[in-house]
XYZ file of C-alpha atoms in Angstrom:
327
model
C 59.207 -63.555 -16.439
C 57.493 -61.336 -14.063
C 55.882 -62.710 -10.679
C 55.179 -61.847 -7.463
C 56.820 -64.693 -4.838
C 54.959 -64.608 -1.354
C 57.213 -64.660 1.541
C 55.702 -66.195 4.623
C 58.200 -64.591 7.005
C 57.175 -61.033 6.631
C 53.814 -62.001 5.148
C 54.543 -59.790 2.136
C 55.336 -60.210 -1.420
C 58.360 -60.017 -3.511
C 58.150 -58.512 -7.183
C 60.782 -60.869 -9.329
C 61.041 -59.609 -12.654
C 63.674 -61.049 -14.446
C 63.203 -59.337 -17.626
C 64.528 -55.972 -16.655
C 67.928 -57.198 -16.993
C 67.265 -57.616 -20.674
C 66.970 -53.912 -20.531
C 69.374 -52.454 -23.476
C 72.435 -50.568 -22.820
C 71.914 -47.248 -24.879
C 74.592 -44.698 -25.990
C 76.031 -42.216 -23.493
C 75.095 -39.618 -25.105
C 71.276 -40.950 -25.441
C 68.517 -39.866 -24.046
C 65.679 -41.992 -24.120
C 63.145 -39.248 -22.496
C 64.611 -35.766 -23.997
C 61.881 -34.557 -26.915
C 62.699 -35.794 -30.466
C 64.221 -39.488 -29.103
C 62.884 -42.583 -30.192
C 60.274 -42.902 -27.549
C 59.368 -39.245 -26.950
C 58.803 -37.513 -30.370
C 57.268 -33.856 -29.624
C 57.665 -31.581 -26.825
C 56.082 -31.184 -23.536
C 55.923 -29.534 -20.181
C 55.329 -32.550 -18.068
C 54.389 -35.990 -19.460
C 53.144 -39.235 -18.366
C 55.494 -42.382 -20.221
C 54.152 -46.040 -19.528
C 57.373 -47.809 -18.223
C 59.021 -49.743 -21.061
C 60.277 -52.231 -18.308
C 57.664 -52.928 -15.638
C 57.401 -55.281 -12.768
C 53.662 -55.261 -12.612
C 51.476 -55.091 -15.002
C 47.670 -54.572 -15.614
C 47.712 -57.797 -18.407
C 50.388 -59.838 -16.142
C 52.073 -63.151 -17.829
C 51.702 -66.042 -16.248
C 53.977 -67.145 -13.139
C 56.741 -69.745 -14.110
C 55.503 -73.002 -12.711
C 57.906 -72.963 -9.665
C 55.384 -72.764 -6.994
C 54.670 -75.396 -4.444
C 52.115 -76.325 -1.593
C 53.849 -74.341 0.519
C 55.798 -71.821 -1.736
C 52.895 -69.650 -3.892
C 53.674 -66.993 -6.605
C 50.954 -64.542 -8.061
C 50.466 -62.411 -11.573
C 52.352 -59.265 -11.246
C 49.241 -56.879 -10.742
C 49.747 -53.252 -11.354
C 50.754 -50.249 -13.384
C 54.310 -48.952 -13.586
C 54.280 -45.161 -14.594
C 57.261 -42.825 -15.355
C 56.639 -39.025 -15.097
C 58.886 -36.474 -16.826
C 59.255 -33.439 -15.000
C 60.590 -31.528 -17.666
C 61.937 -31.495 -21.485
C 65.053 -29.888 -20.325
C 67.715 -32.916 -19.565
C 69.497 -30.864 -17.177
C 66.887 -29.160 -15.260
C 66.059 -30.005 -11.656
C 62.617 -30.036 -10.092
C 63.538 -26.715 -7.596
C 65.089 -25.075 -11.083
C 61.585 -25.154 -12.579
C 59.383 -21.782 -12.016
C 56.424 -22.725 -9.102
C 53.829 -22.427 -12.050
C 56.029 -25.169 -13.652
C 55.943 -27.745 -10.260
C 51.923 -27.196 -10.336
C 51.440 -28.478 -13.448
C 53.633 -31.941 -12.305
C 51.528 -31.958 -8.919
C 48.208 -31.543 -11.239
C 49.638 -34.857 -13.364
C 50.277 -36.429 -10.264
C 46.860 -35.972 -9.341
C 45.111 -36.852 -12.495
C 47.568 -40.053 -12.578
C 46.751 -41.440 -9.146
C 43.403 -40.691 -10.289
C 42.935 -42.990 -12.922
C 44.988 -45.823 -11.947
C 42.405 -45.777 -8.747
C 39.924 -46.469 -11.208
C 41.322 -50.179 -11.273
C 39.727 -51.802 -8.548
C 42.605 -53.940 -8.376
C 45.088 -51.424 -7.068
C 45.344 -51.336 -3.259
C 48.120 -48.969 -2.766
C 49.637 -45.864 -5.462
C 53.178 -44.735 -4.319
C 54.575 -41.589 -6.626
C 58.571 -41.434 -6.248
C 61.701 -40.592 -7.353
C 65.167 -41.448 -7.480
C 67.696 -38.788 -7.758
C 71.139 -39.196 -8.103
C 73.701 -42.452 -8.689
C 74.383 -43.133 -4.841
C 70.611 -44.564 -5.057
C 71.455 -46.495 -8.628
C 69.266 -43.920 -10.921
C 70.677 -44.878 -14.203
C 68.796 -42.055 -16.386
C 69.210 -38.675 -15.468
C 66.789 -36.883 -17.109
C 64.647 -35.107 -14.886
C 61.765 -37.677 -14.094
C 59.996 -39.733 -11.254
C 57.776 -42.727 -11.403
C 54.139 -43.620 -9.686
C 53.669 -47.488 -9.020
C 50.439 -48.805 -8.255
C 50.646 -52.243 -6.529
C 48.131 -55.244 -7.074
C 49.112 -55.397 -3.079
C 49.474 -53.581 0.166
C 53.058 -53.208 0.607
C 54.364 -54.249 4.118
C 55.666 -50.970 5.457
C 52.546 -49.296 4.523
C 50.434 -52.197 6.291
C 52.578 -51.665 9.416
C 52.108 -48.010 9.259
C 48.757 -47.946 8.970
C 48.264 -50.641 11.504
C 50.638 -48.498 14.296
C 48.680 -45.301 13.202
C 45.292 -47.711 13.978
C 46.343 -48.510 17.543
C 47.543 -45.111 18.041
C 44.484 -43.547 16.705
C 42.335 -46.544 19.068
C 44.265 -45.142 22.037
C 44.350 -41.486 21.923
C 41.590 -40.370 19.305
C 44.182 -38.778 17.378
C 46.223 -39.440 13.897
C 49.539 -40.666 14.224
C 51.043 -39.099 11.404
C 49.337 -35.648 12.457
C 50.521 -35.744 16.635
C 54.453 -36.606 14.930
C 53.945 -33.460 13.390
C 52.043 -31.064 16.078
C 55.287 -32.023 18.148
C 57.952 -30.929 16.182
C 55.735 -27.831 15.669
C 55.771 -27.406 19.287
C 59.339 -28.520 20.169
C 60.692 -26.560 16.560
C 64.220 -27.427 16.825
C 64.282 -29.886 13.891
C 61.608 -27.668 11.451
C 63.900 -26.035 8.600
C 60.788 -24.642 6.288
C 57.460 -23.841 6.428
C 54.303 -22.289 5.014
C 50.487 -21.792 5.353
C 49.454 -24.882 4.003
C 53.061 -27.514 4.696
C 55.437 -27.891 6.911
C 58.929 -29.701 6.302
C 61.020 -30.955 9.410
C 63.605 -33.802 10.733
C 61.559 -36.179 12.572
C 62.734 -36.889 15.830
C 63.403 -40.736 15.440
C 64.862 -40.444 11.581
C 66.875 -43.097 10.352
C 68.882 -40.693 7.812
C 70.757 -37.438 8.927
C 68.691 -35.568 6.060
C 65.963 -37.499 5.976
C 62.900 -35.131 5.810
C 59.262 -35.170 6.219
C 56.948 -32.898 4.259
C 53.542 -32.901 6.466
C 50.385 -30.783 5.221
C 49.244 -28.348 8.073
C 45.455 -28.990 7.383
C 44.066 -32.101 8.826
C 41.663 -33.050 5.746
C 44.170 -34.049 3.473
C 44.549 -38.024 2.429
C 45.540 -37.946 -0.987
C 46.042 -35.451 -3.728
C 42.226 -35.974 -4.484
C 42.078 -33.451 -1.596
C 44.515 -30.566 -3.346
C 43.093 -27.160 -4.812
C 44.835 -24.274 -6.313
C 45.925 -23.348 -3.021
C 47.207 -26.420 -1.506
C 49.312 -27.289 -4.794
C 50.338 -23.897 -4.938
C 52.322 -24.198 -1.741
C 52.928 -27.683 -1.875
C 55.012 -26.288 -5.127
C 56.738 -23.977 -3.332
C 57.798 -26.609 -0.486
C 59.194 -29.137 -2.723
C 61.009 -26.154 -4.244
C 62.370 -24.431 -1.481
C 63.529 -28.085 0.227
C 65.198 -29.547 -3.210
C 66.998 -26.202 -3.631
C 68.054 -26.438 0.154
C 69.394 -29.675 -0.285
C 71.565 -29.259 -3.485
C 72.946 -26.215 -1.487
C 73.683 -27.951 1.596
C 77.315 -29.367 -0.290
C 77.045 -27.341 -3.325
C 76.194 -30.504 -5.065
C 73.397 -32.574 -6.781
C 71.906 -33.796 -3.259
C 71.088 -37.208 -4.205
C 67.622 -39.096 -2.165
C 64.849 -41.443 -2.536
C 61.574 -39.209 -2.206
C 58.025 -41.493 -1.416
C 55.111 -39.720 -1.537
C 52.419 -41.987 1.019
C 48.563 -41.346 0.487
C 45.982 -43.429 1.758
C 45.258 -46.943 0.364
C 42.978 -47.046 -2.159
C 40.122 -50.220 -3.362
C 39.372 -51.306 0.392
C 37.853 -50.721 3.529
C 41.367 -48.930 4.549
C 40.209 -46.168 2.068
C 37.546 -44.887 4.096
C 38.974 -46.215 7.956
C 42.007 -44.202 7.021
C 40.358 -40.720 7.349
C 40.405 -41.464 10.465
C 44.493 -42.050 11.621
C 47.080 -41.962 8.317
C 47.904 -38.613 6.029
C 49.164 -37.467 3.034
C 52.785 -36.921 3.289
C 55.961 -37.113 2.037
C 59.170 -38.922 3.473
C 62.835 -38.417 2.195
C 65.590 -40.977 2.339
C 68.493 -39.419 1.499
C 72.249 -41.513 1.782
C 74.351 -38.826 2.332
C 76.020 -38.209 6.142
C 78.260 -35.939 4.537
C 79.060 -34.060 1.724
C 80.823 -37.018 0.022
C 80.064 -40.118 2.501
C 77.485 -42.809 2.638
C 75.476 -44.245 4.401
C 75.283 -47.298 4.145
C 72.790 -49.758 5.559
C 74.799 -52.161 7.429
C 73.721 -55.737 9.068
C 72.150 -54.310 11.804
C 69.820 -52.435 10.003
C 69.505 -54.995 7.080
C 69.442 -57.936 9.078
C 67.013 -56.742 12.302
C 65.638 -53.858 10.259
C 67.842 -51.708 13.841
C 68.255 -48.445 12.116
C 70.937 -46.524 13.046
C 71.431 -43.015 12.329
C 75.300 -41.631 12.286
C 74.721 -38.258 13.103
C 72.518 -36.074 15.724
C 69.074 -35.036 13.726
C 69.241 -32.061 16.036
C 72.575 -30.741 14.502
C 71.737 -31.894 10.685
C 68.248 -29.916 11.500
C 70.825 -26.704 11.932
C 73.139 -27.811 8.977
C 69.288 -27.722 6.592
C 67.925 -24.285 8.009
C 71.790 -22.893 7.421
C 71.414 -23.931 3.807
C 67.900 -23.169 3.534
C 68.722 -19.497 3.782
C 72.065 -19.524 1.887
C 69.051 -21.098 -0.872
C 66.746 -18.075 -0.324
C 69.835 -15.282 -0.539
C 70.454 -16.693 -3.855
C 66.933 -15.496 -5.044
């Protein structure tokens, strides 16, 4: 059973997919995406894996007959994608070589590529999920790329806030959030020619960075050449590295990469107020504490953050070069 279930509330969908708890339990000491396992029999550098498990899917089932008049369900529409960053099981992305990271950033581009082709898709979010504080259950260096039969809600308020903004001032939202903290650069810990990575000033998370492209043509990796994913190779490096040094441990976080919608009229209108960028959501406030989302912030979606971005903005640029001493 796989479904989505609309929810008149937040005027959004919810993907139920009962099925993934069928999911086997494999060995410890298994590996279901090192080279030679059952599902990955040669080597490779970085690899594209269909999800053995997905909640939406371009041939959907049919929903269970549960809906009502007023209570609708949907097919599942979408693709599920898992992308291996590297044979090594151990490896992390900021321990591969730049030239390594490139190729990954050029499979990330030829995937959201393709699964634009499907006229269906209306949004493609590539993400990963590092470390057991965020319930990643296989640690073998990998991410995942989702591409949703649906616009997902935060990305429809987004855009919609960026809209207004843009209606007001002339000018994208995404792009004035970062031309300030360029200006203000008390919560920037790394930059380059073509990225910049910074705590925005309203983050909900004490580490929770933004990665923000320093060229104003940029919507989706459609718009990367050598250059661009040269650097943007180098950022991602430089920031993972940073973060596993911050507590001299595997830094665990949710990373969303956010591109323009794709298969509408928002493709195009877009151009004019959202950007390519990526967002961190890290859950550490410490080097061994949580935190957690409480009722406030699950209930009233009130996000609280438990520390002063200013002073975790010093704690990152402290680490940063502690990460760039060590070569």
């Amino acid at each position: 059973m796989a479904e989505f279930r609309f929810n008149p509330l937040l005027n959004d969908w919810t993907i139920v997919n009962g099925n993934r708890q069928n999911r086997p339990d494999m060995p410890k000491d298994y590996c279901a995406f090192c080279p030679g396992s059952e599902q990955i029999k040669e080597n490779y550098t970085v690899m594209k894996y269909d999800n053995d498990w997905p909640s939406m899917m371009q041939e959907p089932p049919v929903p269970d007959d549960i809906s009502t008049d007023f209570y609708k369900t949907a097919k599942s529409y979408g693709k599920a994608e898992v992308i291996l960053y590297s044979p090594d099981h151990k490896a992390s992305l900021w321990q591969l070589p730049v030239s390594h990271i490139i190729e990954l950033i050029d499979l990330w581009k030829e995937r959201f590529i393709e699964i634009k082709k499907d006229e269906h898709i209306k949004y493609i979010l590539t993400f990963e999920n590092r470390g057991k504080e965020v319930g990643t259950t296989q640690s073998h260096p990998h991410g995942q790329i989702y591409g949703y039969g649906f616009m997902p809600l935060r990305i429809k308020q987004e855009i919609e806030n960026s809209r207004k903004y843009f209606e007001k001032t002339g000018e994208s939202l995404i792009l004035k959030i970062r031309d300030e903290e360029l200006k203000i650069k008390e919560r920037i810990i790394m930059e380059n020619d073509n990225f910049v990575a910074f705590l925005p000033f309203f983050t909900d998370y004490p580490y929770g960075v933004y990665i923000v492209p320093k060229k104003n043509n940029i919507y989706t990796f459609e718009n990367f050449n050598d250059e661009i994913a040269e650097e943007f190779a180098k950022i991602l490096k430089n920031l993972l590295g940073t973060f596993d040094t911050l507590f001299n441990r595997e830094f665990p976080y949710m990373m969303g990469i956010y591109q323009n919608p794709v298969n509408s009229e928002l493709e195009e209108e877009c151009k004019n107020f959202y950007n390519f960028h990526v967002k961190f959501f890290p859950p550490l406030r410490g080097a061994n504490s949580i935190k957690w989302n409480a009722s406030s912030e699950t209930c009233v979606w009130a996000k609280t953050n438990p520390r002063r971005v200013e002073d975790t903005a010093i704690e990152l640029r402290e680490a940063f070069e502690k990460f760039k001493k060590r070569g």
